[in-house]
């Protein structure tokens, strides 16, 4: 049986006989469970060594999903330079190192199911071609790379097809 939210309310039971009548009001509440849904997927990004990175994993579900973070398929725990905040929704890596490079996954779970998203973080030495706006589709496109002044003298101007 699938419960609908609109059946919640106060129900009245009425019993009557030749002797009399009795009534009882009883509240009845239904919570419709919803599997987690991620409100935005993670995006791959390239960052400079020693920069800071924040990944966000916002999810909706009933009951509220529990967020777990993984790096290279191992549970990620809060520690030196790693902060998991806002109920697990945000993962902040301070002073990122080459060892922090890898595949990051957020998983939202509740009793109805789970949803996950992954992104790869590449860590580079300081380079004008990278930035640390992870999670916002910030990795430079191939066209941006080839048309960058540093490389355009080698590759020439590369245009988009269309």
Short mmCIF file of the C-alpha atoms (twelve columns), coordinates in Angstrom:
data_MODEL
# 
_entry.id   MODEL 
# 
loop_
_atom_site.group_PDB 
_atom_site.id 
_atom_site.type_symbol 
_atom_site.label_atom_id 
_atom_site.label_alt_id 
_atom_site.label_comp_id 
_atom_site.label_asym_id 
_atom_site.label_seq_id 
_atom_site.Cartn_x 
_atom_site.Cartn_y 
_atom_site.Cartn_z 
_atom_site.pdbx_PDB_model_num 
ATOM 1   C CA . UNK A 1   0.000   0.000  0.000   1 
ATOM 2   C CA . UNK A 2   1.346   3.425  -0.923  1 
ATOM 3   C CA . UNK A 3   0.549   6.130  1.621   1 
ATOM 4   C CA . UNK A 4   -0.372  9.611  0.504   1 
ATOM 5   C CA . UNK A 5   0.428   12.675 2.595   1 
ATOM 6   C CA . UNK A 6   -3.149  13.969 2.395   1 
ATOM 7   C CA . UNK A 7   -4.484  11.100 4.553   1 
ATOM 8   C CA . UNK A 8   -2.804  12.581 7.635   1 
ATOM 9   C CA . UNK A 9   -5.159  14.247 10.072  1 
ATOM 10  C CA . UNK A 10  -7.494  13.671 12.999  1 
ATOM 11  C CA . UNK A 11  -9.899  10.785 12.625  1 
ATOM 12  C CA . UNK A 12  -13.059 10.356 14.693  1 
ATOM 13  C CA . UNK A 13  -14.352 6.960  15.727  1 
ATOM 14  C CA . UNK A 14  -18.057 6.947  16.638  1 
ATOM 15  C CA . UNK A 15  -19.667 3.953  18.328  1 
ATOM 16  C CA . UNK A 16  -23.379 3.925  19.018  1 
ATOM 17  C CA . UNK A 17  -25.856 1.417  20.328  1 
ATOM 18  C CA . UNK A 18  -29.249 1.391  22.022  1 
ATOM 19  C CA . UNK A 19  -27.436 2.240  25.265  1 
ATOM 20  C CA . UNK A 20  -25.761 5.365  23.961  1 
ATOM 21  C CA . UNK A 21  -23.071 6.866  21.824  1 
ATOM 22  C CA . UNK A 22  -19.330 7.410  22.337  1 
ATOM 23  C CA . UNK A 23  -16.786 9.308  20.250  1 
ATOM 24  C CA . UNK A 24  -13.001 9.244  20.189  1 
ATOM 25  C CA . UNK A 25  -10.746 11.584 18.205  1 
ATOM 26  C CA . UNK A 26  -7.370  10.131 17.239  1 
ATOM 27  C CA . UNK A 27  -4.594  11.978 15.382  1 
ATOM 28  C CA . UNK A 28  -3.114  9.984  12.510  1 
ATOM 29  C CA . UNK A 29  0.026   11.176 10.754  1 
ATOM 30  C CA . UNK A 30  1.763   9.731  7.744   1 
ATOM 31  C CA . UNK A 31  5.252   10.622 6.589   1 
ATOM 32  C CA . UNK A 32  5.831   9.873  2.943   1 
ATOM 33  C CA . UNK A 33  9.421   8.702  2.584   1 
ATOM 34  C CA . UNK A 34  11.467  10.000 -0.349  1 
ATOM 35  C CA . UNK A 35  14.743  8.592  -1.634  1 
ATOM 36  C CA . UNK A 36  17.648  11.054 -1.696  1 
ATOM 37  C CA . UNK A 37  18.120  13.286 -4.723  1 
ATOM 38  C CA . UNK A 38  21.278  15.348 -5.243  1 
ATOM 39  C CA . UNK A 39  20.478  18.978 -6.024  1 
ATOM 40  C CA . UNK A 40  23.733  19.416 -7.992  1 
ATOM 41  C CA . UNK A 41  26.415  17.019 -9.205  1 
ATOM 42  C CA . UNK A 42  30.092  17.422 -8.387  1 
ATOM 43  C CA . UNK A 43  32.416  18.568 -11.205 1 
ATOM 44  C CA . UNK A 44  36.010  17.605 -11.974 1 
ATOM 45  C CA . UNK A 45  38.543  20.365 -11.381 1 
ATOM 46  C CA . UNK A 46  42.221  21.251 -11.387 1 
ATOM 47  C CA . UNK A 47  43.688  23.180 -8.484  1 
ATOM 48  C CA . UNK A 48  46.996  24.701 -7.534  1 
ATOM 49  C CA . UNK A 49  49.016  23.093 -4.778  1 
ATOM 50  C CA . UNK A 50  48.523  24.852 -1.380  1 
ATOM 51  C CA . UNK A 51  45.157  26.307 -2.415  1 
ATOM 52  C CA . UNK A 52  41.877  25.537 -0.644  1 
ATOM 53  C CA . UNK A 53  38.990  23.590 -2.164  1 
ATOM 54  C CA . UNK A 54  35.353  23.292 -1.123  1 
ATOM 55  C CA . UNK A 55  33.010  20.671 -2.579  1 
ATOM 56  C CA . UNK A 56  29.267  20.846 -1.877  1 
ATOM 57  C CA . UNK A 57  26.857  17.931 -1.744  1 
ATOM 58  C CA . UNK A 58  23.326  19.234 -1.220  1 
ATOM 59  C CA . UNK A 59  20.641  16.584 -1.158  1 
ATOM 60  C CA . UNK A 60  16.895  16.326 -0.539  1 
ATOM 61  C CA . UNK A 61  15.000  13.358 0.844   1 
ATOM 62  C CA . UNK A 62  12.656  12.239 3.642   1 
ATOM 63  C CA . UNK A 63  14.021  11.559 6.125   1 
ATOM 64  C CA . UNK A 64  16.898  13.972 5.603   1 
ATOM 65  C CA . UNK A 65  19.763  12.095 3.930   1 
ATOM 66  C CA . UNK A 66  23.011  11.359 5.747   1 
ATOM 67  C CA . UNK A 67  26.032  12.535 3.703   1 
ATOM 68  C CA . UNK A 68  29.224  10.463 3.538   1 
ATOM 69  C CA . UNK A 69  32.365  11.565 1.685   1 
ATOM 70  C CA . UNK A 70  34.856  9.191  0.030   1 
ATOM 71  C CA . UNK A 71  38.275  9.674  -1.540  1 
ATOM 72  C CA . UNK A 72  39.318  6.950  -3.949  1 
ATOM 73  C CA . UNK A 73  36.496  4.743  -2.576  1 
ATOM 74  C CA . UNK A 74  37.668  5.034  1.062   1 
ATOM 75  C CA . UNK A 75  35.591  6.834  3.688   1 
ATOM 76  C CA . UNK A 76  36.968  10.319 4.239   1 
ATOM 77  C CA . UNK A 77  37.230  11.469 7.835   1 
ATOM 78  C CA . UNK A 78  37.700  14.949 9.182   1 
ATOM 79  C CA . UNK A 79  41.320  15.573 10.083  1 
ATOM 80  C CA . UNK A 80  44.281  17.827 9.486   1 
ATOM 81  C CA . UNK A 81  43.323  20.158 6.649   1 
ATOM 82  C CA . UNK A 82  39.998  18.371 5.976   1 
ATOM 83  C CA . UNK A 83  36.784  19.868 7.328   1 
ATOM 84  C CA . UNK A 84  33.357  18.312 6.795   1 
ATOM 85  C CA . UNK A 85  30.753  20.934 7.681   1 
ATOM 86  C CA . UNK A 86  27.044  21.779 7.521   1 
ATOM 87  C CA . UNK A 87  25.809  18.286 8.297   1 
ATOM 88  C CA . UNK A 88  28.246  16.776 5.815   1 
ATOM 89  C CA . UNK A 89  27.088  18.928 2.897   1 
ATOM 90  C CA . UNK A 90  30.443  20.697 2.511   1 
ATOM 91  C CA . UNK A 91  33.901  19.178 2.236   1 
ATOM 92  C CA . UNK A 92  36.710  21.712 2.626   1 
ATOM 93  C CA . UNK A 93  40.346  20.825 1.970   1 
ATOM 94  C CA . UNK A 94  42.771  23.451 3.221   1 
ATOM 95  C CA . UNK A 95  46.306  23.775 1.814   1 
ATOM 96  C CA . UNK A 96  45.779  20.989 -0.732  1 
ATOM 97  C CA . UNK A 97  48.747  18.719 -1.480  1 
ATOM 98  C CA . UNK A 98  49.554  16.239 -4.243  1 
ATOM 99  C CA . UNK A 99  48.411  13.469 -1.873  1 
ATOM 100 C CA . UNK A 100 44.927  15.041 -1.912  1 
ATOM 101 C CA . UNK A 101 44.593  14.419 -5.662  1 
ATOM 102 C CA . UNK A 102 42.003  11.760 -6.431  1 
ATOM 103 C CA . UNK A 103 38.385  10.811 -6.969  1 
ATOM 104 C CA . UNK A 104 36.010  12.395 -4.425  1 
ATOM 105 C CA . UNK A 105 32.506  11.001 -4.002  1 
ATOM 106 C CA . UNK A 106 29.611  12.239 -1.911  1 
ATOM 107 C CA . UNK A 107 26.875  9.767  -1.068  1 
ATOM 108 C CA . UNK A 108 23.473  10.796 0.333   1 
ATOM 109 C CA . UNK A 109 21.660  7.934  2.084   1 
ATOM 110 C CA . UNK A 110 18.393  7.428  3.928   1 
ATOM 111 C CA . UNK A 111 16.093  4.456  4.520   1 
ATOM 112 C CA . UNK A 112 14.574  4.808  1.027   1 
ATOM 113 C CA . UNK A 113 17.869  4.639  -0.891  1 
ATOM 114 C CA . UNK A 114 20.962  6.555  -1.873  1 
ATOM 115 C CA . UNK A 115 22.354  8.898  -4.518  1 
ATOM 116 C CA . UNK A 116 25.953  9.784  -5.249  1 
ATOM 117 C CA . UNK A 117 28.139  12.012 -7.375  1 
ATOM 118 C CA . UNK A 118 31.888  11.949 -8.010  1 
ATOM 119 C CA . UNK A 119 34.537  14.372 -9.223  1 
ATOM 120 C CA . UNK A 120 38.255  14.047 -9.808  1 
ATOM 121 C CA . UNK A 121 40.525  16.700 -8.320  1 
ATOM 122 C CA . UNK A 122 43.870  17.183 -10.043 1 
ATOM 123 C CA . UNK A 123 46.550  19.011 -8.037  1 
ATOM 124 C CA . UNK A 124 49.198  20.986 -9.954  1 
ATOM 125 C CA . UNK A 125 52.081  23.255 -9.118  1 
ATOM 126 C CA . UNK A 126 51.226  26.931 -9.444  1 
ATOM 127 C CA . UNK A 127 50.119  27.509 -13.036 1 
ATOM 128 C CA . UNK A 128 47.917  30.219 -14.562 1 
ATOM 129 C CA . UNK A 129 45.937  27.521 -16.377 1 
ATOM 130 C CA . UNK A 130 44.359  26.129 -13.215 1 
ATOM 131 C CA . UNK A 131 42.055  27.548 -10.599 1 
ATOM 132 C CA . UNK A 132 40.410  26.257 -7.442  1 
ATOM 133 C CA . UNK A 133 36.711  26.852 -8.128  1 
ATOM 134 C CA . UNK A 134 35.852  23.192 -7.777  1 
ATOM 135 C CA . UNK A 135 32.283  22.075 -8.082  1 
ATOM 136 C CA . UNK A 136 31.370  24.863 -10.498 1 
ATOM 137 C CA . UNK A 137 32.532  23.288 -13.779 1 
ATOM 138 C CA . UNK A 138 35.789  25.222 -13.482 1 
ATOM 139 C CA . UNK A 139 38.203  22.953 -15.306 1 
ATOM 140 C CA . UNK A 140 39.454  24.772 -18.382 1 
ATOM 141 C CA . UNK A 141 38.039  23.512 -21.638 1 
ATOM 142 C CA . UNK A 142 40.407  22.267 -24.360 1 
ATOM 143 C CA . UNK A 143 39.722  25.448 -26.347 1 
ATOM 144 C CA . UNK A 144 40.683  27.609 -23.366 1 
ATOM 145 C CA . UNK A 145 43.878  25.604 -23.000 1 
ATOM 146 C CA . UNK A 146 44.975  25.802 -26.625 1 
ATOM 147 C CA . UNK A 147 44.016  29.461 -26.994 1 
ATOM 148 C CA . UNK A 148 45.802  30.504 -23.806 1 
ATOM 149 C CA . UNK A 149 48.652  32.951 -24.651 1 
ATOM 150 C CA . UNK A 150 51.186  30.514 -23.213 1 
ATOM 151 C CA . UNK A 151 50.242  27.788 -25.742 1 
ATOM 152 C CA . UNK A 152 48.719  29.617 -28.712 1 
ATOM 153 C CA . UNK A 153 52.164  30.333 -30.189 1 
ATOM 154 C CA . UNK A 154 52.738  26.567 -30.347 1 
ATOM 155 C CA . UNK A 155 49.288  25.370 -31.412 1 
ATOM 156 C CA . UNK A 156 47.978  28.452 -33.212 1 
ATOM 157 C CA . UNK A 157 44.408  29.629 -32.661 1 
ATOM 158 C CA . UNK A 158 41.944  26.765 -32.206 1 
ATOM 159 C CA . UNK A 159 38.293  27.553 -32.860 1 
ATOM 160 C CA . UNK A 160 35.071  25.778 -32.014 1 
ATOM 161 C CA . UNK A 161 33.238  23.815 -34.638 1 
ATOM 162 C CA . UNK A 162 29.760  24.973 -35.326 1 
# 
